[in-house]
Amino acid sequence: MSIIETKTEPMVINMGPHHPSMHGVLRLIVTLDGEDVLDCEPVIGYLHRGSGKNRGKPHQR
């Protein structure tokens, strides 16, 4: 029985965020060669809480 070898090029896939309410907190850049994971780079985002608006003008009534 002979084994057939095929040459494949690595594929880069962006994974995440997986839910719309996550706001880009974690994204994974995964490099695959077939089913094998060659590299996984986590990209940590930020959680937007409106802090820019809070530092604006003082609240006036």
CSV table of N, CA, C and O in Angstrom, one decimal:
chain,number,residue,atom,x,y,z
A,1,MET,N,0.8,-1.2,0.0
A,1,MET,CA,0.0,0.0,0.0
A,1,MET,C,0.9,1.2,0.0
A,1,MET,O,1.8,1.4,0.8
A,2,SER,N,0.6,2.1,-0.9
A,2,SER,CA,1.4,3.4,-1.0
A,2,SER,C,0.7,4.5,-0.3
A,2,SER,O,-0.5,4.6,-0.4
A,3,ILE,N,1.5,5.4,0.2
A,3,ILE,CA,0.9,6.6,0.9
A,3,ILE,C,1.1,7.8,-0.1
A,3,ILE,O,2.2,8.1,-0.5
A,4,ILE,N,0.0,8.5,-0.3
A,4,ILE,CA,0.0,9.6,-1.2
A,4,ILE,C,0.2,10.9,-0.4
A,4,ILE,O,-0.5,11.1,0.5
A,5,GLU,N,1.3,11.6,-0.7
A,5,GLU,CA,1.5,12.9,0.1
A,5,GLU,C,1.1,14.0,-0.8
A,5,GLU,O,1.4,14.1,-2.0
A,6,THR,N,0.4,14.9,-0.2
A,6,THR,CA,-0.1,16.1,-0.9
A,6,THR,C,0.6,17.3,-0.2
A,6,THR,O,0.7,17.4,1.0
A,7,LYS,N,0.9,18.3,-1.0
A,7,LYS,CA,1.5,19.5,-0.5
A,7,LYS,C,0.4,20.6,-0.3
A,7,LYS,O,-0.3,20.8,-1.2
A,8,THR,N,0.3,21.1,0.9
A,8,THR,CA,-0.6,22.2,1.1
A,8,THR,C,0.1,23.4,1.6
A,8,THR,O,1.2,23.3,2.2
A,9,GLU,N,-0.6,24.5,1.4
A,9,GLU,CA,0.0,25.8,1.9
A,9,GLU,C,-0.7,26.1,3.2
A,9,GLU,O,-1.9,25.9,3.4
A,10,PRO,N,0.0,26.7,4.2
A,10,PRO,CA,-0.7,27.1,5.4
A,10,PRO,C,-1.8,28.1,5.2
A,10,PRO,O,-1.7,29.0,4.3
A,11,MET,N,-2.9,28.0,6.0
A,11,MET,CA,-4.0,28.9,5.9
A,11,MET,C,-4.1,29.7,7.1
A,11,MET,O,-4.1,29.2,8.2
A,12,VAL,N,-4.3,31.0,7.0
A,12,VAL,CA,-4.5,31.9,8.2
A,12,VAL,C,-6.0,32.2,8.3
A,12,VAL,O,-6.6,32.7,7.4
A,13,ILE,N,-6.5,32.0,9.5
A,13,ILE,CA,-7.9,32.2,9.8
A,13,ILE,C,-8.1,33.1,11.0
A,13,ILE,O,-7.4,32.9,12.0
A,14,ASN,N,-8.9,34.0,10.9
A,14,ASN,CA,-9.3,34.9,12.1
A,14,ASN,C,-10.5,34.2,12.8
A,14,ASN,O,-11.5,33.9,12.2
A,15,MET,N,-10.3,34.0,14.1
A,15,MET,CA,-11.4,33.4,14.9
A,15,MET,C,-11.8,34.4,16.0
A,15,MET,O,-10.9,34.8,16.7
A,16,GLY,N,-13.1,34.7,16.1
A,16,GLY,CA,-13.6,35.5,17.2
A,16,GLY,C,-13.7,36.9,16.8
A,16,GLY,O,-13.2,37.3,15.8
A,17,PRO,N,-14.4,37.7,17.6
A,17,PRO,CA,-15.1,37.3,18.7
A,17,PRO,C,-16.3,36.5,18.3
A,17,PRO,O,-16.9,36.6,17.2
A,18,HIS,N,-16.8,35.6,19.2
A,18,HIS,CA,-17.8,34.6,18.8
A,18,HIS,C,-19.2,35.1,19.1
A,18,HIS,O,-20.2,34.4,18.8
A,19,HIS,N,-19.3,36.2,19.8
A,19,HIS,CA,-20.7,36.7,20.2
A,19,HIS,C,-20.7,38.2,20.0
A,19,HIS,O,-19.7,38.9,20.3
A,20,PRO,N,-21.7,38.7,19.4
A,20,PRO,CA,-21.8,40.2,19.1
A,20,PRO,C,-21.5,41.1,20.3
A,20,PRO,O,-21.0,42.2,20.2
A,21,SER,N,-21.9,40.6,21.5
A,21,SER,CA,-21.8,41.5,22.6
A,21,SER,C,-20.4,41.5,23.2
A,21,SER,O,-20.1,42.2,24.2
A,22,MET,N,-19.4,40.7,22.6
A,22,MET,CA,-18.1,40.6,23.2
A,22,MET,C,-17.2,41.8,22.8
A,22,MET,O,-16.2,42.1,23.4
A,23,HIS,N,-17.6,42.6,21.8
A,23,HIS,CA,-16.9,43.8,21.4
A,23,HIS,C,-15.4,43.6,21.1
A,23,HIS,O,-14.6,44.5,21.4
A,24,GLY,N,-15.0,42.5,20.6
A,24,GLY,CA,-13.6,42.3,20.2
A,24,GLY,C,-12.7,42.2,21.4
A,24,GLY,O,-11.5,42.5,21.3
A,25,VAL,N,-13.1,41.6,22.4
A,25,VAL,CA,-12.3,41.4,23.6
A,25,VAL,C,-11.1,40.4,23.3
A,25,VAL,O,-10.0,40.6,23.7
A,26,LEU,N,-11.4,39.3,22.6
A,26,LEU,CA,-10.4,38.4,22.2
A,26,LEU,C,-10.6,37.9,20.8
A,26,LEU,O,-11.7,37.5,20.4
A,27,ARG,N,-9.5,37.9,20.0
A,27,ARG,CA,-9.5,37.4,18.7
A,27,ARG,C,-8.3,36.5,18.5
A,27,ARG,O,-7.2,36.8,19.1
A,28,LEU,N,-8.4,35.4,17.8
A,28,LEU,CA,-7.3,34.5,17.6
A,28,LEU,C,-7.0,34.5,16.1
A,28,LEU,O,-7.9,34.3,15.3
A,29,ILE,N,-5.7,34.7,15.8
A,29,ILE,CA,-5.2,34.5,14.4
A,29,ILE,C,-4.5,33.2,14.4
A,29,ILE,O,-3.5,33.0,15.0
A,30,VAL,N,-5.2,32.2,13.7
A,30,VAL,CA,-4.7,30.8,13.7
A,30,VAL,C,-4.2,30.5,12.4
A,30,VAL,O,-4.8,30.8,11.3
A,31,THR,N,-3.0,29.9,12.4
A,31,THR,CA,-2.4,29.4,11.1
A,31,THR,C,-2.5,27.9,11.1
A,31,THR,O,-2.0,27.2,12.0
A,32,LEU,N,-3.1,27.4,10.1
A,32,LEU,CA,-3.4,25.9,10.0
A,32,LEU,C,-2.7,25.3,8.8
A,32,LEU,O,-2.5,26.0,7.7
A,33,ASP,N,-2.3,24.1,8.9
A,33,ASP,CA,-1.8,23.3,7.8
A,33,ASP,C,-2.6,22.0,7.8
A,33,ASP,O,-2.4,21.1,8.5
A,34,GLY,N,-3.7,22.0,7.0
A,34,GLY,CA,-4.7,21.0,7.1
A,34,GLY,C,-5.4,21.0,8.4
A,34,GLY,O,-6.0,22.0,8.7
A,35,GLU,N,-5.3,19.9,9.2
A,35,GLU,CA,-6.0,19.9,10.5
A,35,GLU,C,-5.0,20.3,11.6
A,35,GLU,O,-5.4,20.4,12.8
A,36,ASP,N,-3.7,20.5,11.3
A,36,ASP,CA,-2.7,20.8,12.3
A,36,ASP,C,-2.6,22.3,12.5
A,36,ASP,O,-2.6,23.1,11.5
A,37,VAL,N,-2.6,22.7,13.8
A,37,VAL,CA,-2.4,24.1,14.1
A,37,VAL,C,-0.9,24.4,14.2
A,37,VAL,O,-0.2,23.8,15.0
A,38,LEU,N,-0.5,25.3,13.3
A,38,LEU,CA,1.0,25.7,13.3
A,38,LEU,C,1.3,26.8,14.3
A,38,LEU,O,2.3,26.9,14.9
A,39,ASP,N,0.3,27.8,14.4
A,39,ASP,CA,0.6,29.0,15.2
A,39,ASP,C,-0.8,29.5,15.6
A,39,ASP,O,-1.8,29.4,14.9
A,40,CYS,N,-0.8,30.1,16.8
A,40,CYS,CA,-2.0,30.8,17.3
A,40,CYS,C,-1.6,32.0,18.0
A,40,CYS,O,-0.9,32.0,19.0
A,41,GLU,N,-2.0,33.2,17.5
A,41,GLU,CA,-1.6,34.5,18.0
A,41,GLU,C,-2.9,35.1,18.6
A,41,GLU,O,-3.8,35.5,17.9
A,42,PRO,N,-2.9,35.3,20.0
A,42,PRO,CA,-4.1,35.9,20.6
A,42,PRO,C,-3.9,37.5,20.4
A,42,PRO,O,-2.9,38.0,20.6
A,43,VAL,N,-5.0,38.1,20.0
A,43,VAL,CA,-5.1,39.6,19.9
A,43,VAL,C,-6.1,40.0,21.0
A,43,VAL,O,-7.3,39.8,20.8
A,44,ILE,N,-5.6,40.7,22.0
A,44,ILE,CA,-6.5,41.1,23.1
A,44,ILE,C,-7.0,42.5,22.8
A,44,ILE,O,-6.2,43.4,22.6
A,45,GLY,N,-8.3,42.7,22.7
A,45,GLY,CA,-8.8,44.0,22.4
A,45,GLY,C,-9.1,44.8,23.7
A,45,GLY,O,-8.4,44.6,24.7
A,46,TYR,N,-10.1,45.6,23.6
A,46,TYR,CA,-10.5,46.4,24.8
A,46,TYR,C,-12.0,46.3,25.0
A,46,TYR,O,-12.7,45.9,24.1
A,47,LEU,N,-12.4,46.6,26.2
A,47,LEU,CA,-13.8,46.5,26.5
A,47,LEU,C,-14.3,48.0,26.6
A,47,LEU,O,-13.8,48.7,27.5
A,48,HIS,N,-15.1,48.4,25.7
A,48,HIS,CA,-15.6,49.8,25.6
A,48,HIS,C,-16.7,50.0,26.6
A,48,HIS,O,-17.7,49.3,26.6
A,49,ARG,N,-16.5,50.9,27.6
A,49,ARG,CA,-17.5,51.2,28.6
A,49,ARG,C,-17.9,52.7,28.5
A,49,ARG,O,-18.5,53.2,29.5
A,50,GLY,N,-17.6,53.4,27.5
A,50,GLY,CA,-18.0,54.8,27.4
A,50,GLY,C,-17.1,55.7,28.3
A,50,GLY,O,-17.6,56.8,28.7
A,51,SER,N,-15.9,55.3,28.6
A,51,SER,CA,-15.1,56.1,29.5
A,51,SER,C,-14.7,57.4,28.9
A,51,SER,O,-14.5,58.4,29.5
A,52,GLY,N,-14.7,57.5,27.5
A,52,GLY,CA,-14.3,58.7,26.8
A,52,GLY,C,-15.4,59.8,27.1
A,52,GLY,O,-15.1,61.0,27.3
A,53,LYS,N,-16.7,59.3,27.1
A,53,LYS,CA,-17.8,60.3,27.3
A,53,LYS,C,-17.8,60.7,28.8
A,53,LYS,O,-18.1,61.9,29.1
A,54,ASN,N,-17.4,59.9,29.7
A,54,ASN,CA,-17.4,60.2,31.1
A,54,ASN,C,-16.3,61.3,31.4
A,54,ASN,O,-16.5,62.0,32.4
A,55,ARG,N,-15.3,61.3,30.6
A,55,ARG,CA,-14.2,62.3,30.9
A,55,ARG,C,-14.4,63.6,30.1
A,55,ARG,O,-13.6,64.5,30.2
A,56,GLY,N,-15.5,63.7,29.5
A,56,GLY,CA,-15.8,64.9,28.7
A,56,GLY,C,-16.2,66.1,29.6
A,56,GLY,O,-15.7,66.4,30.7
A,57,LYS,N,-17.2,66.8,29.2
A,57,LYS,CA,-17.7,68.0,29.9
A,57,LYS,C,-18.3,67.6,31.3
A,57,LYS,O,-18.9,66.5,31.4
A,58,PRO,N,-18.2,68.4,32.3
A,58,PRO,CA,-18.9,68.1,33.5
A,58,PRO,C,-20.4,68.1,33.4
A,58,PRO,O,-20.9,68.8,32.5
A,59,HIS,N,-21.0,67.2,34.1
A,59,HIS,CA,-22.5,67.1,34.0
A,59,HIS,C,-23.2,68.4,34.5
A,59,HIS,O,-22.9,68.8,35.6
A,60,GLN,N,-24.0,68.9,33.6
A,60,GLN,CA,-24.8,70.2,34.0
A,60,GLN,C,-26.2,69.9,34.0
A,60,GLN,O,-26.7,69.2,33.1
A,61,ARG,N,-26.9,70.4,35.0
A,61,ARG,CA,-28.4,70.3,35.0
A,61,ARG,C,-29.1,71.5,34.7
A,61,ARG,O,-28.8,72.6,34.8
